[in-house]
PDB file of C-alpha atoms and ligand atoms in Angstrom:
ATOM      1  CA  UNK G   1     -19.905   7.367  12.269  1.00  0.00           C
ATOM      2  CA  UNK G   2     -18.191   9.438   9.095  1.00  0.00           C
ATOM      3  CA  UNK G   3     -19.419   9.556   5.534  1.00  0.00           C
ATOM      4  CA  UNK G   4     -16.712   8.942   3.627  1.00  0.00           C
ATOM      5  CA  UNK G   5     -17.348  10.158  -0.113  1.00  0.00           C
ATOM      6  CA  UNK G   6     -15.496   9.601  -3.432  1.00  0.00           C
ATOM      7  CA  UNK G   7     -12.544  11.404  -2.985  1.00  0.00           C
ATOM      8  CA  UNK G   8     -11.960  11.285   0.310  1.00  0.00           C
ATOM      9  CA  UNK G   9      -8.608  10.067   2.538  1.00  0.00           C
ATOM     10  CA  UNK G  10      -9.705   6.882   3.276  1.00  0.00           C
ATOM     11  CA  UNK G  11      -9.098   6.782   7.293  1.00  0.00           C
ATOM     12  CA  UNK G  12      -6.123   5.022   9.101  1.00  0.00           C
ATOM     13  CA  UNK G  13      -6.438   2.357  11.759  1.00  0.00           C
ATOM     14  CA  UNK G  14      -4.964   0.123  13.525  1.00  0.00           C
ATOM     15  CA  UNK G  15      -6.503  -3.585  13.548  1.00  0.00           C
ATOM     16  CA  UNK G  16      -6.526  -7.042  14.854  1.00  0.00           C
ATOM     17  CA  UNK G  17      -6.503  -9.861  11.998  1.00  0.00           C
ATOM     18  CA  UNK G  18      -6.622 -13.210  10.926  1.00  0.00           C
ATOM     19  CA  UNK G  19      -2.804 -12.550  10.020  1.00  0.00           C
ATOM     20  CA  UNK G  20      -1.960 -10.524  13.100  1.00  0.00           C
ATOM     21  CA  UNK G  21      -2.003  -6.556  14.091  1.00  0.00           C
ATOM     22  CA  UNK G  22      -1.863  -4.276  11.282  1.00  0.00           C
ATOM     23  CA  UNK G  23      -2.050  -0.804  10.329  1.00  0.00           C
ATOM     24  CA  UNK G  24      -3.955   0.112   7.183  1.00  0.00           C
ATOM     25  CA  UNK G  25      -1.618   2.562   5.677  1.00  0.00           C
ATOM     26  CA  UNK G  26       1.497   0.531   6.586  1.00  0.00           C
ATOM     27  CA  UNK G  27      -0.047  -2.871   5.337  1.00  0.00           C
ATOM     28  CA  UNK G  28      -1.144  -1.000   1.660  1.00  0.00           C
ATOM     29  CA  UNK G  29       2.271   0.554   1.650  1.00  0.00           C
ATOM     30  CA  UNK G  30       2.361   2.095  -2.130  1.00  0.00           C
ATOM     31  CA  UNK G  31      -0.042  -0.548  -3.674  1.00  0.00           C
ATOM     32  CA  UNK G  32      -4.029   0.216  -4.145  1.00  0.00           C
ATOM     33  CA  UNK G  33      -6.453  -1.306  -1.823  1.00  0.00           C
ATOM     34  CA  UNK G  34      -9.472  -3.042  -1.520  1.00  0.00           C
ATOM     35  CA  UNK G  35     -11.263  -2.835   1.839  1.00  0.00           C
ATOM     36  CA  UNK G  36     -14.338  -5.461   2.267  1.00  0.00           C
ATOM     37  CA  UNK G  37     -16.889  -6.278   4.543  1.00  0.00           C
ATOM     38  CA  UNK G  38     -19.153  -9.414   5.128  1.00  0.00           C
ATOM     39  CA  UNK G  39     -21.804  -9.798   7.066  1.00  0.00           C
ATOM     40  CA  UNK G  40     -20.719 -12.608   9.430  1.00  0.00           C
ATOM     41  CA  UNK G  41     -18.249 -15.553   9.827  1.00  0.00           C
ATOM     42  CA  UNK G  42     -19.812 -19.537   9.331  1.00  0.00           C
ATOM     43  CA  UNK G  43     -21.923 -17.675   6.810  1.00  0.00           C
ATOM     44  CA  UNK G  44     -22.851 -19.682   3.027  1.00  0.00           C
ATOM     45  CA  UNK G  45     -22.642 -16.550   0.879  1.00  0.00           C
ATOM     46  CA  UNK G  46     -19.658 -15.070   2.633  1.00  0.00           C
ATOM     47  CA  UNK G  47     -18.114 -18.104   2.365  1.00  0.00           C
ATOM     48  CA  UNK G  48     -17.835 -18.054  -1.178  1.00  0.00           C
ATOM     49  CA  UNK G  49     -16.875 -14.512  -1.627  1.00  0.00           C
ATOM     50  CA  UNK G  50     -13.989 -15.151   0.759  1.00  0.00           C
ATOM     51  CA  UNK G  51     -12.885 -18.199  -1.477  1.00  0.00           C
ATOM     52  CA  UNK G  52     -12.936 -16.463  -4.386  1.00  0.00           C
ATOM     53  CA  UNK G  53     -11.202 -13.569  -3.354  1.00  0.00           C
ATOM     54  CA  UNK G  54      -8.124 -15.661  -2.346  1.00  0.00           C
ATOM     55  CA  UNK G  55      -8.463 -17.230  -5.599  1.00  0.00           C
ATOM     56  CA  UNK G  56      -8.318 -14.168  -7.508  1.00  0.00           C
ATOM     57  CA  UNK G  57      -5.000 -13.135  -5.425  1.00  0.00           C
ATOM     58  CA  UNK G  58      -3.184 -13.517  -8.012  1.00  0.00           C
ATOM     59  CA  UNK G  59      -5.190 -10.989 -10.185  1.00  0.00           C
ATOM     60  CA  UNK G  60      -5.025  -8.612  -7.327  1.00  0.00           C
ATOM     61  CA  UNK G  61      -1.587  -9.211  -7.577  1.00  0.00           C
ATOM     62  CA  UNK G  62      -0.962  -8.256 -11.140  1.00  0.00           C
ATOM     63  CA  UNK G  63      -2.829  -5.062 -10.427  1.00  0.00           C
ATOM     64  CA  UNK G  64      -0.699  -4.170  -6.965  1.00  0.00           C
ATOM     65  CA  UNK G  65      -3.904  -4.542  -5.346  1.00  0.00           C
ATOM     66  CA  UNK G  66      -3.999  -5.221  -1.631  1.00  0.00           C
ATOM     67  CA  UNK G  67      -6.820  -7.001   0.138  1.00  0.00           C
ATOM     68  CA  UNK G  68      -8.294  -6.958   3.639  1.00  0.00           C
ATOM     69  CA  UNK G  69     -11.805  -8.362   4.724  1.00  0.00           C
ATOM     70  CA  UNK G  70     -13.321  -7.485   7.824  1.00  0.00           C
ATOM     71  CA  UNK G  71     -16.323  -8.478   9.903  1.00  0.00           C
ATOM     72  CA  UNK G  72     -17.520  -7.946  13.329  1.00  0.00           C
ATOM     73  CA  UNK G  73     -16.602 -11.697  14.164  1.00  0.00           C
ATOM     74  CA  UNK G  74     -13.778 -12.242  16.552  1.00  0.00           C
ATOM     75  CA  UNK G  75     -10.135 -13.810  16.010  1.00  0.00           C
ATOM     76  CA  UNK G  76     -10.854 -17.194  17.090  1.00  0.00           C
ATOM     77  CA  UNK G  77     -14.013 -17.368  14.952  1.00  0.00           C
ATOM     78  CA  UNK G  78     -11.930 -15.895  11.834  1.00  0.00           C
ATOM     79  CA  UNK G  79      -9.103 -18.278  12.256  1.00  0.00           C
ATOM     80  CA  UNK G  80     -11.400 -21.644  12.496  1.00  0.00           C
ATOM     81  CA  UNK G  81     -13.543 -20.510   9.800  1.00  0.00           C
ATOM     82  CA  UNK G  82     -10.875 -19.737   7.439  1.00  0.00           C
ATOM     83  CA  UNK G  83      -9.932 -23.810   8.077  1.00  0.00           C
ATOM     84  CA  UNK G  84     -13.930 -24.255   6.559  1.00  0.00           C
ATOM     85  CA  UNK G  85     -13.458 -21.646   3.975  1.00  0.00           C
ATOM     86  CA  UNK G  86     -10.212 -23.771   2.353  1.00  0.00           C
ATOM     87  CA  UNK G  87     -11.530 -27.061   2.606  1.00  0.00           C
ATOM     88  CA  UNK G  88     -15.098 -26.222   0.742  1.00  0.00           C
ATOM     89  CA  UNK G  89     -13.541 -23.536  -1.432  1.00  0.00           C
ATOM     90  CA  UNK G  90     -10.493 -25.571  -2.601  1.00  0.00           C
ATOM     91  CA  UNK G  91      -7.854 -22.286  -1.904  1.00  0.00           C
ATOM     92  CA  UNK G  92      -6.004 -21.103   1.164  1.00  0.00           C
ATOM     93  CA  UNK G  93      -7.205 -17.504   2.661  1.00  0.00           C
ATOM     94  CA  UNK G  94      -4.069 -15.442   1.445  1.00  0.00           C
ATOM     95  CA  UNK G  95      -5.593 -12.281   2.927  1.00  0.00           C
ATOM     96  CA  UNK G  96      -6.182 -11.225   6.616  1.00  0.00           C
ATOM     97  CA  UNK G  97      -9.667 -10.548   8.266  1.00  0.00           C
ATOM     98  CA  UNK G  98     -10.020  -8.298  10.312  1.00  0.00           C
ATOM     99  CA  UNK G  99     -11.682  -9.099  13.394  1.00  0.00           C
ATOM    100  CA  UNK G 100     -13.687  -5.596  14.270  1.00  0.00           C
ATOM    101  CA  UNK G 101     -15.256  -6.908  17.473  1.00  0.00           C
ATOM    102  CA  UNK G 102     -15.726  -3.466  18.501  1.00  0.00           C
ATOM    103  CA  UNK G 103     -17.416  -1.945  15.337  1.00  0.00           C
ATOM    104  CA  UNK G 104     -14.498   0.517  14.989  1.00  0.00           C
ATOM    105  CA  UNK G 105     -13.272  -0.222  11.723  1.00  0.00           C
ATOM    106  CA  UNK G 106     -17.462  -0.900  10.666  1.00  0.00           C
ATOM    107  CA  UNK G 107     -18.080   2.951  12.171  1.00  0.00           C
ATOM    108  CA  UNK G 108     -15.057   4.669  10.592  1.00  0.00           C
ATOM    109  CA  UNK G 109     -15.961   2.966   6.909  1.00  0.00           C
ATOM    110  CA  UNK G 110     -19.813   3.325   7.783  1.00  0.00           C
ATOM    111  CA  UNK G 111     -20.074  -0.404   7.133  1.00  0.00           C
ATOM    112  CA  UNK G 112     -23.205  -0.869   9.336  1.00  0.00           C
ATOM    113  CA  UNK G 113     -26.304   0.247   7.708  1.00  0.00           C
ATOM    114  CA  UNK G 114     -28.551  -0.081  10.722  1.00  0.00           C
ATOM    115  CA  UNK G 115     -32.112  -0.335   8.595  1.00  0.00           C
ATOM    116  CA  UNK G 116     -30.731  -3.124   6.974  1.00  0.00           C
ATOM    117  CA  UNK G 117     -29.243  -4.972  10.049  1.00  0.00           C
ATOM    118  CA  UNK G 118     -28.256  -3.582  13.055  1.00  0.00           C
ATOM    119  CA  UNK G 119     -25.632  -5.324  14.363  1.00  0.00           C
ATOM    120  CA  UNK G 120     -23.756  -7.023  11.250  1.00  0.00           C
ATOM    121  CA  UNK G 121     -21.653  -5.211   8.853  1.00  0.00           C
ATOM    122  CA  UNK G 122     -23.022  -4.889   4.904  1.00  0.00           C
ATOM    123  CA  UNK G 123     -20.898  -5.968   1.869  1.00  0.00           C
ATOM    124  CA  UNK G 124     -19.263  -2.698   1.477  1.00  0.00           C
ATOM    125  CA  UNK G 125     -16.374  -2.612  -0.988  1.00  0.00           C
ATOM    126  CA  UNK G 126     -13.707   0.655  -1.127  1.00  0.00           C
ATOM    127  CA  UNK G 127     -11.005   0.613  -3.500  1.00  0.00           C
ATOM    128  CA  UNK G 128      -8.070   2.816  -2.438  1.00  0.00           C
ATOM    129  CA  UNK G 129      -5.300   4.339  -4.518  1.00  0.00           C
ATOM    130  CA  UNK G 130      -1.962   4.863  -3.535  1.00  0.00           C
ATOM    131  CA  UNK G 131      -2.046   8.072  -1.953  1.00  0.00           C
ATOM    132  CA  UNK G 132      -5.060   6.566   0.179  1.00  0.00           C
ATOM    133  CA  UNK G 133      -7.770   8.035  -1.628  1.00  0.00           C
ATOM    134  CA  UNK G 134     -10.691   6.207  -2.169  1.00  0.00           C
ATOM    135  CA  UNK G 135     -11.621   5.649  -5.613  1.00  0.00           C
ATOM    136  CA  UNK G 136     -14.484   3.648  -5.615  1.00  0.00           C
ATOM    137  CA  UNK G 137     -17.357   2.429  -2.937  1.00  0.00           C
ATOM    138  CA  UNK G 138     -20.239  -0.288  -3.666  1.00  0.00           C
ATOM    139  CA  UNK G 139     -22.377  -1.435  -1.119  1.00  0.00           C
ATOM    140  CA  UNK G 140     -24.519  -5.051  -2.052  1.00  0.00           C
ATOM    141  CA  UNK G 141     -26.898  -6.486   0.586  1.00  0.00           C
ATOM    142  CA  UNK G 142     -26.386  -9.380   2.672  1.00  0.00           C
ATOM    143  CA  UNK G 143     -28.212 -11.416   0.537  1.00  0.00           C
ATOM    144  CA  UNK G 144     -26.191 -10.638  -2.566  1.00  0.00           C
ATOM    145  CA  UNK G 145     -22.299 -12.375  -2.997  1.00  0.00           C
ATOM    146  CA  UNK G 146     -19.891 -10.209  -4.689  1.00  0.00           C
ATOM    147  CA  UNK G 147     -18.726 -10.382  -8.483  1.00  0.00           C
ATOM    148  CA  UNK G 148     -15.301 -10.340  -8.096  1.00  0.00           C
ATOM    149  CA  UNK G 149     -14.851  -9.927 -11.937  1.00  0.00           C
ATOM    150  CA  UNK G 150     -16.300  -6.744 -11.889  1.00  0.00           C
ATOM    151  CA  UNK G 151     -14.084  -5.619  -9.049  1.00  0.00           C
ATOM    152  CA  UNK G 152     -11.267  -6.194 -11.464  1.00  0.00           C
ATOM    153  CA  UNK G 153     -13.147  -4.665 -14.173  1.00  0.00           C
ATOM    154  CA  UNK G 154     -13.606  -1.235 -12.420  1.00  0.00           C
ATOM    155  CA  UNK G 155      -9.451  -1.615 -10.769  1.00  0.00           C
ATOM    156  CA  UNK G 156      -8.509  -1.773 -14.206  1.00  0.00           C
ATOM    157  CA  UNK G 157     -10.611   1.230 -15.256  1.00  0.00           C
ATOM    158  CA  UNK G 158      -9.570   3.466 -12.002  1.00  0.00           C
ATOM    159  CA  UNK G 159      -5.608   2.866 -13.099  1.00  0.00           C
ATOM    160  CA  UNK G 160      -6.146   2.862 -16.601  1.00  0.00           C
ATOM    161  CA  UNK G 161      -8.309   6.451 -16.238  1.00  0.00           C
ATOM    162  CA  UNK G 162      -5.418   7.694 -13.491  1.00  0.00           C
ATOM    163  CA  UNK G 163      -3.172   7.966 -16.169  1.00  0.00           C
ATOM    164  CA  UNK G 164      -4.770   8.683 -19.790  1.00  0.00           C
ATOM    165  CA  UNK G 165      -7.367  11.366 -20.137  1.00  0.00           C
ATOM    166  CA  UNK G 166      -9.961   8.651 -20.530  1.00  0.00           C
ATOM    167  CA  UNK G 167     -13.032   6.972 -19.499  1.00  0.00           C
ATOM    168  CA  UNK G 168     -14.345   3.966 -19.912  1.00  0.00           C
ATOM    169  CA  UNK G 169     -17.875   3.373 -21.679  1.00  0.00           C
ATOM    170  CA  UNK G 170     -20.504   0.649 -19.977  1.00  0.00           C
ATOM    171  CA  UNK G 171     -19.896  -2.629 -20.013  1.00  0.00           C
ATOM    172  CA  UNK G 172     -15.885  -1.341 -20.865  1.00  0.00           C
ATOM    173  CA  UNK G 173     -13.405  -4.628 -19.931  1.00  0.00           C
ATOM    174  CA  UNK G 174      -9.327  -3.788 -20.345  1.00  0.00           C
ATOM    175  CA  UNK G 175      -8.031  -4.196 -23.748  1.00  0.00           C
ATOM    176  CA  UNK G 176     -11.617  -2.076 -25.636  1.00  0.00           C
ATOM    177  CA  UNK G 177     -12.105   1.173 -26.846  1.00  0.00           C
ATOM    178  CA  UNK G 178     -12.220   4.212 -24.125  1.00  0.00           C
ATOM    179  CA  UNK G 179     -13.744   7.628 -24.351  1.00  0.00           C
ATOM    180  CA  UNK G 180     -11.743  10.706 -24.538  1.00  0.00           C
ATOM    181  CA  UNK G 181     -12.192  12.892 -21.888  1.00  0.00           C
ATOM    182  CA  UNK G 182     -14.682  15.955 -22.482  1.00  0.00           C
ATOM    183  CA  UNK G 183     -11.926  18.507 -21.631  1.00  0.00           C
ATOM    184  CA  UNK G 184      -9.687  17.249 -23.894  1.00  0.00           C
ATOM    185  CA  UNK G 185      -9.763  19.118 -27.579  1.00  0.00           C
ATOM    186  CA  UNK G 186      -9.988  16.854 -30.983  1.00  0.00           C
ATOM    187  CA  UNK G 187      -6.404  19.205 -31.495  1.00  0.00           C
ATOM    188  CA  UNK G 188      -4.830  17.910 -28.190  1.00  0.00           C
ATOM    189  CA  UNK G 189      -6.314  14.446 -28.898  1.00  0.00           C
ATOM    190  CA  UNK G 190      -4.441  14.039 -32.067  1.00  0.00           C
ATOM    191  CA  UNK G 191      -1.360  14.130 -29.888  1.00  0.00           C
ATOM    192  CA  UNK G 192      -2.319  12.367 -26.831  1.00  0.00           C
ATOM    193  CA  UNK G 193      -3.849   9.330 -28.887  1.00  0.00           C
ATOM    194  CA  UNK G 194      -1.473   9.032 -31.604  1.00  0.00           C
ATOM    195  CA  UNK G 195      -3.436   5.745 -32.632  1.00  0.00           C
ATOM    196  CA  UNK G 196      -6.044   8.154 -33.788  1.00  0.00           C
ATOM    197  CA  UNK G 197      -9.817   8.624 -32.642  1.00  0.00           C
ATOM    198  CA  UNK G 198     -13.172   8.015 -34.130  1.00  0.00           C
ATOM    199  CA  UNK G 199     -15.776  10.878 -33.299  1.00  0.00           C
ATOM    200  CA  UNK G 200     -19.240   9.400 -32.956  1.00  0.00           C
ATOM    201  CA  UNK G 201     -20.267  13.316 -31.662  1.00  0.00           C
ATOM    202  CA  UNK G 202     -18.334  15.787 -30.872  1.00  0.00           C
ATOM    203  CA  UNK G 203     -19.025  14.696 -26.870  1.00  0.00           C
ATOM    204  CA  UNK G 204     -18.521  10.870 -27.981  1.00  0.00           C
ATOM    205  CA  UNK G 205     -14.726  10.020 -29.204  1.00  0.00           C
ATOM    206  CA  UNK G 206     -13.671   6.570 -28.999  1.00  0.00           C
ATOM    207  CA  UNK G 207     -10.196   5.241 -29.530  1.00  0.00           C
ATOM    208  CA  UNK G 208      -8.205   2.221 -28.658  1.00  0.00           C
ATOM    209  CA  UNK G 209      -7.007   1.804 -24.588  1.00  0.00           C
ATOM    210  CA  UNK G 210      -3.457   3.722 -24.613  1.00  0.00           C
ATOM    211  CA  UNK G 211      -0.890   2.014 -22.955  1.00  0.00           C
ATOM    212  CA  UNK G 212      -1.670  -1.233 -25.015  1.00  0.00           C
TER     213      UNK G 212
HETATM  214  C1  BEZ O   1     -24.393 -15.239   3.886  1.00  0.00           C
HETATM  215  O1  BEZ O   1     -23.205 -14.947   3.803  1.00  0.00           O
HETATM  216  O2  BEZ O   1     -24.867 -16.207   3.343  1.00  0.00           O
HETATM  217  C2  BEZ O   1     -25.303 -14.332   4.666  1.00  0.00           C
HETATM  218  C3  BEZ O   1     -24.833 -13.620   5.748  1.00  0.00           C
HETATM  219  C4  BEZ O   1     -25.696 -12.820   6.476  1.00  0.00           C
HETATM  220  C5  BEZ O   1     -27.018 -12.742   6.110  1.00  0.00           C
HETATM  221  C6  BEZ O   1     -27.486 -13.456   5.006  1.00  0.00           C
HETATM  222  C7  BEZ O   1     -26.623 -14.257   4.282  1.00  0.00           C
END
């Protein structure tokens, strides 16, 4: 087992899938990534999470996002479950699944949190960038489904802060006010936010998202 941290190269593999073999780095190519696990296949909550992830593939889409599920479950299981997955989600699994029969994927992303379960994977969620750093981990409990909103919330933060000397305040969704980074000086500000800033304290300086 590794601990990956913020940061990090997110580790290569090779994997079986509901869509055939792939290899991680050659199947995210230049786009960013988001790597999920669920607990186990024929499951309610996972069910829904998978549904709505291949309902939001067009949203990943706009945000050259790639996305890959994984459990412990094996191909066969995958493939027929995906069949139960489109008929009581209404959508078609546009995603593979990878079927980590072994654990090795679960080890290498520390997806297995034995005091929580010891043989089925948590809902752990990376989001990669493309030069295969990971960006962003969140880890929910088997007992809690995923808000896929929120995963594009923070997607749309991690690009939009990648290229503006930004962050994004709580509750931030694309198109509000960001904060100017603390390095930044209200001098070099004028320039980089020609749209102009308001400074709440001299730590606190909103303006309007760049790039808008
Ligand atoms: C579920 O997806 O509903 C689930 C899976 C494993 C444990 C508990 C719930």
């Amino acid at each position: 087992m590794s601990t990956l941290r913020l940061g990090d190269k997110a580790p290569n593999f090779d994997a079986e899938t509901s869509e055939g073999k792939i290899n991680f780095y050659d199947y995210l190519g230049k786009s960013w990534g988001v790597l999920f696990s669920h607990p186990a296949d024929y499951t309610p909550v996972c069910t829904t999470e998978l549904g709505t992830a291949a309902k939001y593939m067009k949203e990943f889409e706009k945000r050259n996002v790639k996305v890959l599920a994984l459990s412990v479950d094996g191909l066969e299981s995958h493939k027929n479950w995906i069949k139960d997955i489109n008929e009581t989600q209404n959508t078609t699994v546009n995603f593979p699944i990878i079927a980590d029969e072994d654990r090795k994927v679960a080890e290498l992303y520390d997806m297995i949190h034995p005091n929580a379960d010891e043989n089925l994977t948590v809902r752990s969620v990376y989001i990669i960038d493309p030069e295969k750093i990971i960006k962003l981990m969140i880890t929910y409990p088997a007992s809690t489904g995923r808000n896929f909103d929120e995963l594009l919330r923070v997607i749309d933060s991690l690009q939009l802060t990648s290229g503006y000397k930004v962050a994004t305040p709580a509750n931030w969704k694309n198109g509000e006010d960001v904060v100017i980074s603390t390095s930044i000086s209200n001098e070099e500000a004028k320039t980089l936010f020609p749209k102009g800033f308001k400074e709440v304290k001299p730590y606190l300086r909103l303006t309007p998202q760049p790039g808008n």
